[in-house]
Short mmCIF file of N, CA and C in Angstrom, two decimals:
data_model
loop_
_atom_site.label_atom_id
_atom_site.label_comp_id
_atom_site.label_asym_id
_atom_site.label_seq_id
_atom_site.Cartn_x
_atom_site.Cartn_y
_atom_site.Cartn_z
N ASN A 26 -10.58 -43.59 -27.82
CA ASN A 26 -11.01 -42.98 -27.07
C ASN A 26 -12.20 -41.87 -27.68
N ALA A 27 -12.77 -40.96 -26.96
CA ALA A 27 -13.64 -40.34 -27.70
C ALA A 27 -13.11 -39.25 -28.44
N ALA A 28 -11.92 -38.56 -28.24
CA ALA A 28 -11.42 -37.63 -29.11
C ALA A 28 -11.15 -38.37 -30.34
N MET A 29 -10.44 -39.28 -30.71
CA MET A 29 -10.07 -40.14 -31.75
C MET A 29 -11.42 -40.53 -32.66
N ARG A 30 -12.31 -40.94 -32.02
CA ARG A 30 -13.61 -41.42 -32.71
C ARG A 30 -14.05 -39.98 -32.98
N ALA A 31 -14.10 -39.01 -32.62
CA ALA A 31 -14.72 -37.67 -33.19
C ALA A 31 -13.86 -37.05 -34.36
N ALA A 32 -12.80 -37.71 -34.40
CA ALA A 32 -11.96 -37.04 -35.41
C ALA A 32 -11.98 -38.01 -36.84
N ALA A 33 -12.50 -39.43 -36.37
CA ALA A 33 -12.34 -40.02 -37.32
C ALA A 33 -13.68 -39.99 -38.76
N THR A 34 -13.71 -40.26 -39.75
CA THR A 34 -14.73 -40.54 -40.71
C THR A 34 -15.60 -41.49 -40.53
N ALA A 35 -16.81 -41.01 -40.75
CA ALA A 35 -17.88 -41.89 -40.63
C ALA A 35 -17.73 -43.15 -41.47
N ASP A 36 -17.94 -44.12 -41.31
CA ASP A 36 -17.97 -45.25 -42.43
C ASP A 36 -19.05 -46.14 -41.92
N GLY A 37 -20.00 -46.50 -42.30
CA GLY A 37 -21.15 -47.51 -42.37
C GLY A 37 -20.79 -48.83 -41.92
N ARG A 38 -19.39 -49.30 -42.40
CA ARG A 38 -19.21 -50.57 -42.14
C ARG A 38 -18.38 -50.80 -40.72
N ILE A 39 -18.09 -49.80 -40.29
CA ILE A 39 -17.29 -49.70 -38.88
C ILE A 39 -18.22 -48.94 -37.57
N ALA A 40 -18.09 -50.25 -36.81
CA ALA A 40 -19.03 -49.92 -35.34
C ALA A 40 -18.06 -49.14 -34.23
N TRP A 41 -18.14 -48.05 -34.09
CA TRP A 41 -16.81 -47.52 -32.82
C TRP A 41 -17.61 -47.72 -31.69
N ILE A 42 -16.74 -48.03 -30.67
CA ILE A 42 -17.01 -48.62 -29.22
C ILE A 42 -16.00 -47.76 -28.27
N ASP A 43 -16.61 -48.08 -27.06
CA ASP A 43 -15.66 -47.45 -26.14
C ASP A 43 -15.11 -48.74 -25.44
N GLY A 44 -13.93 -48.93 -25.26
CA GLY A 44 -13.04 -49.94 -24.80
C GLY A 44 -11.72 -49.85 -24.93
N THR A 45 -11.00 -50.77 -24.24
CA THR A 45 -9.56 -50.70 -24.44
C THR A 45 -8.87 -51.98 -24.73
N ALA A 46 -7.80 -52.39 -25.21
CA ALA A 46 -7.47 -53.40 -25.59
C ALA A 46 -7.59 -54.34 -24.25
N GLU A 47 -7.27 -54.18 -23.13
CA GLU A 47 -7.30 -55.02 -21.79
C GLU A 47 -9.02 -55.41 -21.43
N ARG A 48 -10.05 -54.41 -22.31
CA ARG A 48 -11.40 -54.26 -21.82
C ARG A 48 -12.12 -53.77 -22.79
N THR A 49 -12.21 -54.66 -23.99
CA THR A 49 -12.77 -54.29 -25.39
C THR A 49 -14.11 -54.23 -24.90
N THR A 50 -14.93 -54.72 -24.27
CA THR A 50 -16.36 -54.26 -23.78
C THR A 50 -17.04 -55.30 -25.23
N LEU A 51 -16.46 -56.12 -26.02
CA LEU A 51 -16.82 -57.03 -26.93
C LEU A 51 -17.46 -58.24 -26.06
N ALA A 52 -18.64 -58.80 -26.94
CA ALA A 52 -18.75 -60.12 -26.28
C ALA A 52 -17.90 -61.52 -26.40
N ASP A 53 -17.98 -62.28 -25.50
CA ASP A 53 -17.16 -63.37 -25.86
C ASP A 53 -17.52 -64.49 -27.34
N ARG A 54 -16.15 -64.63 -27.79
CA ARG A 54 -16.52 -65.08 -28.49
C ARG A 54 -16.81 -64.52 -30.04
N SER A 55 -16.86 -63.19 -30.10
CA SER A 55 -17.63 -62.50 -31.12
C SER A 55 -16.91 -61.84 -32.30
N VAL A 56 -15.59 -62.12 -32.27
CA VAL A 56 -14.64 -61.63 -33.37
C VAL A 56 -13.67 -62.74 -34.12
N ASP A 57 -13.48 -62.48 -35.38
CA ASP A 57 -12.20 -63.65 -35.79
C ASP A 57 -11.09 -63.20 -35.67
N VAL A 58 -10.92 -61.64 -35.71
CA VAL A 58 -9.24 -61.17 -35.41
C VAL A 58 -9.29 -59.95 -34.47
N VAL A 59 -8.07 -60.00 -33.61
CA VAL A 59 -8.15 -58.62 -32.92
C VAL A 59 -6.81 -58.22 -33.60
N THR A 60 -6.74 -57.09 -33.94
CA THR A 60 -5.44 -56.33 -34.51
C THR A 60 -5.21 -54.95 -33.87
N ALA A 61 -3.90 -54.79 -33.30
CA ALA A 61 -3.18 -53.87 -32.98
C ALA A 61 -2.18 -53.26 -33.82
N ILE A 62 -2.56 -52.19 -34.65
CA ILE A 62 -1.55 -51.75 -35.61
C ILE A 62 -0.84 -50.49 -34.83
N GLN A 63 0.28 -50.45 -34.66
CA GLN A 63 1.21 -49.54 -34.37
C GLN A 63 0.93 -49.21 -32.90
N ALA A 64 0.73 -49.96 -32.17
CA ALA A 64 -0.13 -49.66 -30.95
C ALA A 64 0.18 -50.65 -29.71
N TRP A 65 0.95 -52.01 -29.89
CA TRP A 65 1.03 -53.11 -28.94
C TRP A 65 1.63 -52.63 -28.12
N HIS A 66 2.59 -51.53 -27.91
CA HIS A 66 3.55 -51.19 -26.80
C HIS A 66 2.94 -50.32 -26.13
N TRP A 67 1.77 -49.89 -26.60
CA TRP A 67 1.03 -48.85 -25.46
C TRP A 67 -0.07 -49.91 -24.61
N VAL A 68 -0.11 -51.22 -24.71
CA VAL A 68 -1.14 -51.84 -23.83
C VAL A 68 -0.30 -52.91 -22.79
N ASP A 69 -1.12 -53.48 -21.88
CA ASP A 69 -0.49 -54.35 -20.93
C ASP A 69 -0.68 -55.79 -21.62
N GLY A 70 0.43 -55.86 -22.28
CA GLY A 70 0.28 -57.40 -23.11
C GLY A 70 -0.35 -58.35 -22.52
N PRO A 71 -0.05 -58.78 -21.43
CA PRO A 71 -0.76 -60.05 -20.68
C PRO A 71 -2.41 -59.97 -20.75
N LEU A 72 -2.57 -58.96 -20.61
CA LEU A 72 -4.07 -58.52 -19.98
C LEU A 72 -4.74 -58.41 -21.29
N ALA A 73 -3.78 -57.88 -22.44
CA ALA A 73 -4.79 -57.60 -23.86
C ALA A 73 -4.74 -58.90 -24.56
N THR A 74 -4.10 -59.72 -24.31
CA THR A 74 -4.00 -60.97 -24.81
C THR A 74 -4.89 -61.83 -24.15
N ALA A 75 -5.16 -62.00 -22.91
CA ALA A 75 -6.24 -62.60 -22.33
C ALA A 75 -7.40 -62.00 -22.88
N GLU A 76 -7.55 -60.81 -23.17
CA GLU A 76 -8.82 -60.07 -23.64
C GLU A 76 -8.96 -60.65 -25.15
N ALA A 77 -8.06 -60.54 -25.95
CA ALA A 77 -8.02 -61.13 -27.11
C ALA A 77 -8.36 -62.49 -27.19
N ARG A 78 -8.14 -63.60 -26.44
CA ARG A 78 -8.49 -65.00 -26.19
C ARG A 78 -9.93 -65.00 -25.93
N ARG A 79 -10.34 -63.69 -25.18
CA ARG A 79 -11.76 -63.93 -24.58
C ARG A 79 -12.84 -63.75 -25.86
N VAL A 80 -12.27 -62.93 -26.86
CA VAL A 80 -13.43 -62.44 -27.27
C VAL A 80 -13.32 -62.93 -28.98
N VAL A 81 -12.15 -63.82 -29.06
CA VAL A 81 -12.05 -64.46 -30.49
C VAL A 81 -12.60 -65.83 -30.70
N ARG A 82 -13.13 -66.27 -31.64
CA ARG A 82 -13.92 -67.25 -32.10
C ARG A 82 -13.03 -68.25 -32.32
N PRO A 83 -13.49 -69.71 -32.01
CA PRO A 83 -12.20 -70.47 -32.25
C PRO A 83 -11.43 -70.58 -33.43
N GLY A 84 -10.43 -70.60 -33.13
CA GLY A 84 -9.31 -70.66 -34.44
C GLY A 84 -8.95 -69.15 -34.74
N GLY A 85 -9.32 -68.10 -33.80
CA GLY A 85 -8.91 -66.72 -33.96
C GLY A 85 -7.98 -66.34 -33.77
N ARG A 86 -7.56 -65.06 -34.49
CA ARG A 86 -6.19 -64.76 -34.19
C ARG A 86 -6.02 -63.35 -33.57
N LEU A 87 -4.75 -63.30 -33.18
CA LEU A 87 -4.51 -61.80 -32.55
C LEU A 87 -3.46 -61.59 -33.65
N ALA A 88 -3.48 -60.19 -34.31
CA ALA A 88 -2.34 -59.81 -35.17
C ALA A 88 -1.84 -58.45 -34.72
N VAL A 89 -0.58 -58.43 -34.26
CA VAL A 89 0.15 -57.29 -34.20
C VAL A 89 0.88 -56.59 -35.38
N VAL A 90 0.75 -55.42 -35.71
CA VAL A 90 1.25 -54.91 -36.88
C VAL A 90 2.04 -53.57 -36.64
N TYR A 91 3.20 -53.57 -37.31
CA TYR A 91 4.03 -52.29 -37.08
C TYR A 91 4.88 -51.96 -38.15
N ASN A 92 4.85 -50.78 -38.44
CA ASN A 92 5.87 -50.16 -39.58
C ASN A 92 6.91 -49.64 -38.99
N GLU A 93 8.38 -50.42 -39.39
CA GLU A 93 9.51 -49.64 -38.79
C GLU A 93 10.31 -49.38 -40.34
N ARG A 94 11.17 -48.54 -39.85
CA ARG A 94 12.14 -48.26 -40.94
C ARG A 94 13.08 -49.53 -41.27
N ASP A 95 13.28 -49.24 -42.73
CA ASP A 95 14.13 -50.16 -43.09
C ASP A 95 15.51 -49.81 -43.30
N GLU A 96 16.37 -49.67 -42.26
CA GLU A 96 17.94 -49.08 -42.26
C GLU A 96 18.77 -49.54 -43.56
N ARG A 97 18.61 -50.52 -44.05
CA ARG A 97 19.33 -51.25 -45.10
C ARG A 97 19.71 -50.38 -45.67
N ASP A 98 18.59 -49.15 -46.20
CA ASP A 98 18.78 -47.98 -46.81
C ASP A 98 19.39 -46.92 -46.38
N PRO A 99 20.60 -46.31 -46.97
CA PRO A 99 21.42 -45.54 -46.42
C PRO A 99 20.36 -44.28 -45.99
N PHE A 100 19.64 -43.57 -47.03
CA PHE A 100 18.94 -42.31 -46.51
C PHE A 100 18.30 -42.83 -45.23
N THR A 101 17.33 -43.77 -45.19
CA THR A 101 16.55 -44.19 -44.09
C THR A 101 17.47 -44.08 -42.86
N ALA A 102 18.52 -45.10 -42.96
CA ALA A 102 19.70 -45.18 -41.91
C ALA A 102 19.69 -43.78 -41.44
N ALA A 103 20.32 -42.91 -42.06
CA ALA A 103 20.50 -41.47 -41.67
C ALA A 103 19.56 -40.98 -41.24
N TYR A 104 18.17 -41.04 -41.71
CA TYR A 104 17.36 -40.58 -40.82
C TYR A 104 16.80 -41.04 -39.71
N GLY A 105 16.84 -42.41 -39.39
CA GLY A 105 16.82 -43.19 -38.22
C GLY A 105 17.59 -42.82 -37.17
N GLU A 106 19.03 -42.40 -37.58
CA GLU A 106 19.85 -41.55 -36.52
C GLU A 106 19.62 -40.39 -35.95
N ILE A 107 18.87 -39.57 -36.79
CA ILE A 107 18.22 -38.40 -36.44
C ILE A 107 17.35 -38.64 -35.43
N VAL A 108 16.66 -39.68 -35.47
CA VAL A 108 15.30 -39.68 -34.59
C VAL A 108 15.99 -40.50 -33.29
N ARG A 109 16.79 -41.00 -33.58
CA ARG A 109 17.22 -41.75 -32.38
C ARG A 109 18.03 -40.78 -31.58
N ARG A 110 18.69 -39.80 -31.90
CA ARG A 110 19.47 -38.63 -31.44
C ARG A 110 18.27 -37.84 -30.74
N TYR A 111 17.46 -37.48 -31.39
CA TYR A 111 16.35 -36.29 -30.73
C TYR A 111 15.02 -37.24 -30.03
N ALA A 112 15.13 -38.20 -29.89
CA ALA A 112 13.73 -38.89 -29.08
C ALA A 112 13.80 -38.58 -27.77
N THR A 113 12.50 -38.35 -27.47
CA THR A 113 12.72 -37.57 -25.94
C THR A 113 12.01 -38.98 -25.24
N ASP A 114 11.45 -40.26 -25.62
CA ASP A 114 11.44 -41.14 -25.27
C ASP A 114 11.96 -42.51 -25.37
N VAL A 115 11.35 -43.53 -24.93
CA VAL A 115 12.01 -45.08 -25.22
C VAL A 115 11.20 -45.68 -26.24
N THR A 116 9.82 -44.86 -26.81
CA THR A 116 8.78 -45.54 -27.69
C THR A 116 9.51 -46.72 -28.68
N GLU A 117 10.31 -46.65 -29.38
CA GLU A 117 11.18 -47.09 -30.19
C GLU A 117 11.65 -48.75 -29.76
N GLN A 118 12.01 -48.42 -28.57
CA GLN A 118 12.58 -49.58 -27.76
C GLN A 118 11.22 -50.50 -27.21
N ARG A 119 10.27 -49.58 -26.62
CA ARG A 119 9.04 -50.35 -26.58
C ARG A 119 8.44 -50.90 -27.47
N ARG A 120 8.20 -50.37 -28.80
CA ARG A 120 7.91 -51.20 -30.19
C ARG A 120 8.59 -52.56 -30.26
N ALA A 121 10.15 -52.35 -30.12
CA ALA A 121 10.83 -53.70 -30.46
C ALA A 121 10.50 -54.58 -29.17
N ALA A 122 10.19 -54.39 -28.19
CA ALA A 122 10.14 -54.93 -27.13
C ALA A 122 8.45 -55.86 -27.28
N ALA A 123 7.46 -55.03 -27.62
CA ALA A 123 6.37 -55.42 -27.90
C ALA A 123 6.10 -56.42 -28.91
N LEU A 124 6.91 -56.21 -30.12
CA LEU A 124 6.89 -57.45 -31.27
C LEU A 124 7.64 -58.50 -30.25
N THR A 125 8.74 -58.46 -29.61
CA THR A 125 8.88 -59.93 -29.07
C THR A 125 8.28 -60.32 -28.23
N GLN A 126 7.35 -59.64 -27.48
CA GLN A 126 6.34 -60.18 -26.39
C GLN A 126 5.15 -60.86 -27.21
N ALA A 127 4.67 -60.49 -28.41
CA ALA A 127 3.79 -61.07 -29.42
C ALA A 127 4.28 -62.28 -29.66
N LEU A 128 5.73 -62.20 -30.18
CA LEU A 128 6.21 -63.38 -30.60
C LEU A 128 6.14 -64.53 -29.50
N GLY A 129 6.16 -64.19 -28.59
CA GLY A 129 6.35 -65.01 -27.37
C GLY A 129 4.85 -65.64 -26.82
N ILE A 130 3.85 -65.10 -27.21
CA ILE A 130 2.62 -65.36 -26.81
C ILE A 130 2.35 -66.91 -26.83
N ASP A 131 2.56 -67.25 -27.93
CA ASP A 131 2.59 -68.97 -28.25
C ASP A 131 3.33 -69.14 -29.34
N PRO A 132 4.55 -69.36 -29.62
CA PRO A 132 5.14 -69.42 -30.68
C PRO A 132 5.05 -70.49 -31.57
N ALA A 133 4.24 -71.58 -31.08
CA ALA A 133 4.03 -72.67 -31.94
C ALA A 133 3.04 -72.36 -33.12
N ARG A 134 2.14 -71.35 -32.57
CA ARG A 134 1.06 -70.82 -33.29
C ARG A 134 1.25 -69.50 -33.88
N THR A 135 2.74 -69.08 -33.73
CA THR A 135 2.95 -67.63 -34.27
C THR A 135 3.69 -67.50 -35.66
N THR A 136 3.24 -66.93 -36.56
CA THR A 136 4.12 -66.53 -37.74
C THR A 136 4.31 -65.03 -37.62
N ARG A 137 5.71 -64.76 -38.16
CA ARG A 137 5.94 -63.50 -38.31
C ARG A 137 6.21 -62.98 -40.07
N GLN A 138 5.69 -62.01 -40.46
CA GLN A 138 6.02 -62.02 -41.95
C GLN A 138 6.36 -60.47 -41.94
N GLU A 139 7.40 -59.97 -43.34
CA GLU A 139 7.45 -58.81 -43.42
C GLU A 139 7.44 -58.37 -44.98
N PHE A 140 6.97 -57.10 -44.94
CA PHE A 140 6.98 -56.74 -46.54
C PHE A 140 7.24 -55.25 -46.55
N GLY A 141 8.04 -55.12 -47.28
CA GLY A 141 9.08 -53.99 -47.80
C GLY A 141 8.05 -53.15 -48.73
N HIS A 142 8.17 -51.64 -48.17
CA HIS A 142 7.45 -50.64 -49.31
C HIS A 142 8.19 -49.50 -48.62
N GLU A 143 7.82 -48.34 -49.61
CA GLU A 143 8.46 -47.07 -49.33
C GLU A 143 7.44 -45.84 -49.47
N GLN A 144 7.66 -44.74 -48.63
CA GLN A 144 6.97 -43.50 -48.75
C GLN A 144 7.83 -42.53 -49.24
N THR A 145 7.16 -42.09 -50.21
CA THR A 145 7.61 -41.01 -51.05
C THR A 145 7.24 -39.63 -50.46
N LEU A 146 8.34 -38.93 -49.97
CA LEU A 146 8.10 -37.90 -49.30
C LEU A 146 8.97 -36.67 -49.92
N ASP A 147 8.27 -35.28 -49.92
CA ASP A 147 8.94 -34.48 -50.33
C ASP A 147 9.53 -33.60 -49.16
N ARG A 148 10.19 -32.54 -49.21
CA ARG A 148 10.89 -31.95 -48.01
C ARG A 148 9.84 -31.75 -46.79
N ALA A 149 8.90 -30.86 -47.49
CA ALA A 149 7.86 -30.64 -46.21
C ALA A 149 7.41 -32.08 -45.53
N GLY A 150 7.23 -33.24 -46.71
CA GLY A 150 6.62 -34.55 -45.96
C GLY A 150 7.48 -34.87 -45.09
N VAL A 151 9.05 -35.00 -45.39
CA VAL A 151 9.91 -35.60 -44.28
C VAL A 151 9.65 -35.03 -43.00
N HIS A 152 9.79 -33.40 -42.84
CA HIS A 152 9.45 -32.81 -41.83
C HIS A 152 8.33 -33.08 -40.86
N ALA A 153 7.25 -33.08 -41.82
CA ALA A 153 5.84 -33.45 -41.35
C ALA A 153 6.05 -35.17 -40.45
N ARG A 154 6.65 -35.85 -41.05
CA ARG A 154 6.60 -37.34 -40.65
C ARG A 154 7.46 -36.89 -39.32
N ALA A 155 8.42 -36.29 -39.17
CA ALA A 155 9.33 -36.06 -37.75
C ALA A 155 8.34 -35.50 -36.76
N GLU A 156 7.36 -34.29 -37.45
CA GLU A 156 6.45 -33.62 -36.74
C GLU A 156 5.67 -34.55 -36.02
N SER A 157 5.06 -35.93 -36.80
CA SER A 157 3.95 -36.68 -36.41
C SER A 157 4.29 -37.83 -35.45
N SER A 158 5.77 -37.79 -34.89
CA SER A 158 5.86 -38.69 -33.89
C SER A 158 5.97 -38.16 -32.66
N SER A 159 5.09 -38.85 -31.75
CA SER A 159 5.15 -38.01 -30.37
C SER A 159 6.32 -38.24 -29.79
N TYR A 160 7.35 -38.99 -30.02
CA TYR A 160 8.35 -38.80 -29.34
C TYR A 160 9.49 -38.08 -29.49
N LEU A 161 9.45 -37.42 -30.56
CA LEU A 161 10.45 -36.01 -31.09
C LEU A 161 10.11 -34.90 -30.75
N PRO A 162 11.17 -34.00 -30.39
CA PRO A 162 10.64 -32.83 -30.34
C PRO A 162 9.52 -31.98 -31.02
N GLN A 163 8.64 -31.39 -30.33
CA GLN A 163 7.73 -30.57 -31.17
C GLN A 163 7.80 -29.42 -31.25
N SER A 164 8.71 -28.28 -30.54
CA SER A 164 8.90 -27.14 -30.61
C SER A 164 10.18 -26.75 -29.69
N GLY A 165 10.60 -25.63 -29.85
CA GLY A 165 11.98 -25.10 -28.69
C GLY A 165 13.22 -25.47 -29.76
N PRO A 166 14.42 -25.10 -29.13
CA PRO A 166 15.60 -25.22 -29.65
C PRO A 166 15.90 -26.89 -30.13
N ALA A 167 15.37 -28.12 -29.48
CA ALA A 167 15.78 -28.95 -30.16
C ALA A 167 14.73 -29.57 -31.06
N ALA A 168 13.92 -29.08 -31.11
CA ALA A 168 13.02 -29.31 -32.55
C ALA A 168 13.67 -28.54 -33.71
N ALA A 169 14.15 -27.12 -33.41
CA ALA A 169 14.80 -26.54 -34.62
C ALA A 169 16.12 -27.42 -35.14
N ALA A 170 16.99 -27.82 -33.82
CA ALA A 170 17.94 -28.55 -34.48
C ALA A 170 17.75 -29.81 -35.12
N MET A 171 16.89 -30.74 -34.53
CA MET A 171 16.36 -31.74 -35.53
C MET A 171 16.10 -31.40 -36.98
N HIS A 172 15.08 -30.38 -36.97
CA HIS A 172 14.72 -29.89 -38.82
C HIS A 172 15.85 -29.34 -39.34
N ALA A 173 16.79 -28.87 -38.63
CA ALA A 173 18.12 -28.28 -39.42
C ALA A 173 18.96 -29.56 -39.84
N GLU A 174 18.72 -30.74 -39.06
CA GLU A 174 19.70 -32.04 -39.55
C GLU A 174 18.76 -32.53 -40.32
N ILE A 175 17.63 -32.79 -40.38
CA ILE A 175 16.58 -33.08 -41.50
C ILE A 175 17.10 -32.81 -42.93
N ASP A 176 16.85 -31.15 -42.71
CA ASP A 176 17.47 -30.59 -43.94
C ASP A 176 18.66 -30.47 -44.46
N ALA A 177 19.75 -30.88 -43.72
CA ALA A 177 21.02 -31.30 -44.09
C ALA A 177 21.07 -32.66 -44.80
N LEU A 178 20.49 -33.41 -44.17
CA LEU A 178 20.36 -34.78 -44.71
C LEU A 178 19.68 -34.78 -46.06
N LEU A 179 18.63 -34.01 -46.18
CA LEU A 179 17.67 -33.89 -47.37
C LEU A 179 18.76 -33.39 -48.56
N ASP A 180 19.54 -32.49 -48.03
CA ASP A 180 20.49 -31.73 -49.21
C ASP A 180 21.62 -32.69 -49.50
N ARG A 181 21.97 -33.50 -48.83
CA ARG A 181 23.06 -34.51 -48.72
C ARG A 181 22.72 -35.66 -49.68
N PHE A 182 21.49 -36.01 -49.61
CA PHE A 182 20.86 -36.96 -50.44
C PHE A 182 19.94 -36.59 -51.61
N ALA A 183 20.21 -35.52 -51.91
CA ALA A 183 19.29 -34.77 -52.73
C ALA A 183 19.20 -35.05 -54.43
N VAL A 184 18.47 -35.74 -54.91
CA VAL A 184 18.39 -36.53 -56.47
C VAL A 184 17.41 -35.86 -57.13
N SER A 185 16.28 -35.62 -56.28
CA SER A 185 14.88 -35.11 -57.07
C SER A 185 14.16 -34.30 -56.04
N ALA A 186 13.23 -33.83 -55.96
CA ALA A 186 12.57 -33.15 -55.09
C ALA A 186 11.58 -33.80 -53.90
N SER A 187 11.93 -35.19 -54.22
CA SER A 187 11.29 -36.16 -53.04
C SER A 187 12.83 -37.26 -52.82
N ARG A 188 12.09 -38.05 -51.73
CA ARG A 188 12.92 -39.14 -51.24
C ARG A 188 12.19 -40.20 -50.81
N GLU A 189 12.81 -41.59 -51.04
CA GLU A 189 11.77 -42.39 -50.65
C GLU A 189 12.15 -42.87 -49.12
N LEU A 190 11.46 -42.78 -47.93
CA LEU A 190 11.84 -43.61 -46.85
C LEU A 190 11.47 -45.05 -46.92
N ARG A 191 12.36 -45.99 -46.75
CA ARG A 191 12.05 -47.37 -47.03
C ARG A 191 11.56 -47.78 -45.79
N LEU A 192 10.48 -48.79 -45.91
CA LEU A 192 9.92 -49.07 -44.50
C LEU A 192 9.81 -50.51 -44.77
N ILE A 193 9.54 -51.43 -43.12
CA ILE A 193 9.14 -52.54 -43.43
C ILE A 193 8.00 -52.56 -42.49
N THR A 194 6.66 -53.46 -43.23
CA THR A 194 5.61 -53.84 -42.38
C THR A 194 5.72 -55.23 -41.59
N ILE A 195 5.79 -55.16 -40.38
CA ILE A 195 6.02 -56.37 -39.57
C ILE A 195 4.62 -57.07 -39.04
N VAL A 196 4.13 -57.87 -39.45
CA VAL A 196 2.86 -58.59 -38.83
C VAL A 196 3.24 -59.77 -38.16
N VAL A 197 3.05 -60.02 -36.79
CA VAL A 197 3.29 -61.23 -36.08
C VAL A 197 1.61 -61.69 -35.98
N ALA A 198 1.27 -62.64 -36.19
CA ALA A 198 -0.09 -63.44 -35.98
C ALA A 198 -0.24 -64.51 -35.33
N VAL A 199 -0.85 -64.54 -34.37
CA VAL A 199 -0.79 -65.71 -33.39
C VAL A 199 -2.52 -66.12 -33.31
N GLU A 200 -2.36 -67.42 -33.69
CA GLU A 200 -3.67 -68.30 -33.56
C GLU A 200 -3.83 -68.44 -32.30
N LEU A 201 -4.89 -67.85 -31.79
CA LEU A 201 -5.23 -68.33 -30.44
C LEU A 201 -5.92 -69.46 -30.14
N SER A 202 -5.81 -70.32 -29.05
CA SER A 202 -6.39 -71.79 -28.79
C SER A 202 -7.65 -71.37 -28.97
N ASP A 203 -8.52 -72.48 -29.10
CA ASP A 203 -9.83 -72.64 -29.20
C ASP A 203 -10.82 -72.86 -27.82
N THR A 204 -9.83 -72.63 -27.02
CA THR A 204 -10.20 -73.49 -25.52
C THR A 204 -10.33 -71.73 -24.52
N GLY A 205 -9.76 -71.30 -25.17
CA GLY A 205 -9.82 -69.64 -24.40
C GLY A 205 -8.63 -69.60 -23.25
N THR A 206 -7.71 -70.66 -23.36
CA THR A 206 -6.32 -70.92 -22.83
C THR A 206 -5.29 -71.03 -23.64
N PRO A 207 -4.45 -71.11 -23.01
CA PRO A 207 -2.98 -70.93 -24.03
C PRO A 207 -2.72 -72.35 -24.52
N ALA A 208 -2.69 -72.60 -25.80
CA ALA A 208 -2.14 -74.43 -26.52
C ALA A 208 -1.12 -74.81 -25.59
N SER A 209 -1.33 -76.02 -25.31
CA SER A 209 -0.22 -76.85 -25.02
C SER A 209 0.30 -77.61 -25.79
#
C-alpha cells in the first residue's frame, strides 16, 4: 500500500506498484516467481493463486515463506506460551492454515523446506519483538502483564545479556503449471 511504499528505502532494482496478491496489475506471464513472505494468511488464497498462475512464466513458481518459532528450544517454547496467552486474535492459526493451503495448491509440484536459525536479542529486543506483533496487546493492563511475564522469563533463562530466540524459516514452493491452469 502507499504507506508501506513511502516507508521503504528507495532501490533502483525495485519497481513499486499498486496492487494486491489477488490483483497484482502485472502483465500476463511477466515474472518467474511470486513470493509471499509472512503474508499469505492475509490474502484470499484461491484468488491469489489464480493471479500467480496468470503472471508467472511457464515453469514459474509461487513461494510462500514464514518464520515460525522453533519451540523445541525451552526458552523459545516459554516465549511462545506467553504469546499464545496474550494473543488478541487468531493470526498464528491463520498462518498455519495458510501453509496448509499452500501445500494443497498442487501437491505433486510442491516442495517444503525448513531452515533453522536464531535471533539474538537483548532484553529490550525481546520486548520490541513482542511489540512488533500486531496480534499482541500494545498498551494497557494486558500489555503490562505480558511484558512483566517476558521479564520473568528473561530472568529465569538469564545466562548473559542476550538470549537466542530459535526460529524456523518454512518455504513452500509450488511449480505452477505452464498452461495457466492446475496441473493434472
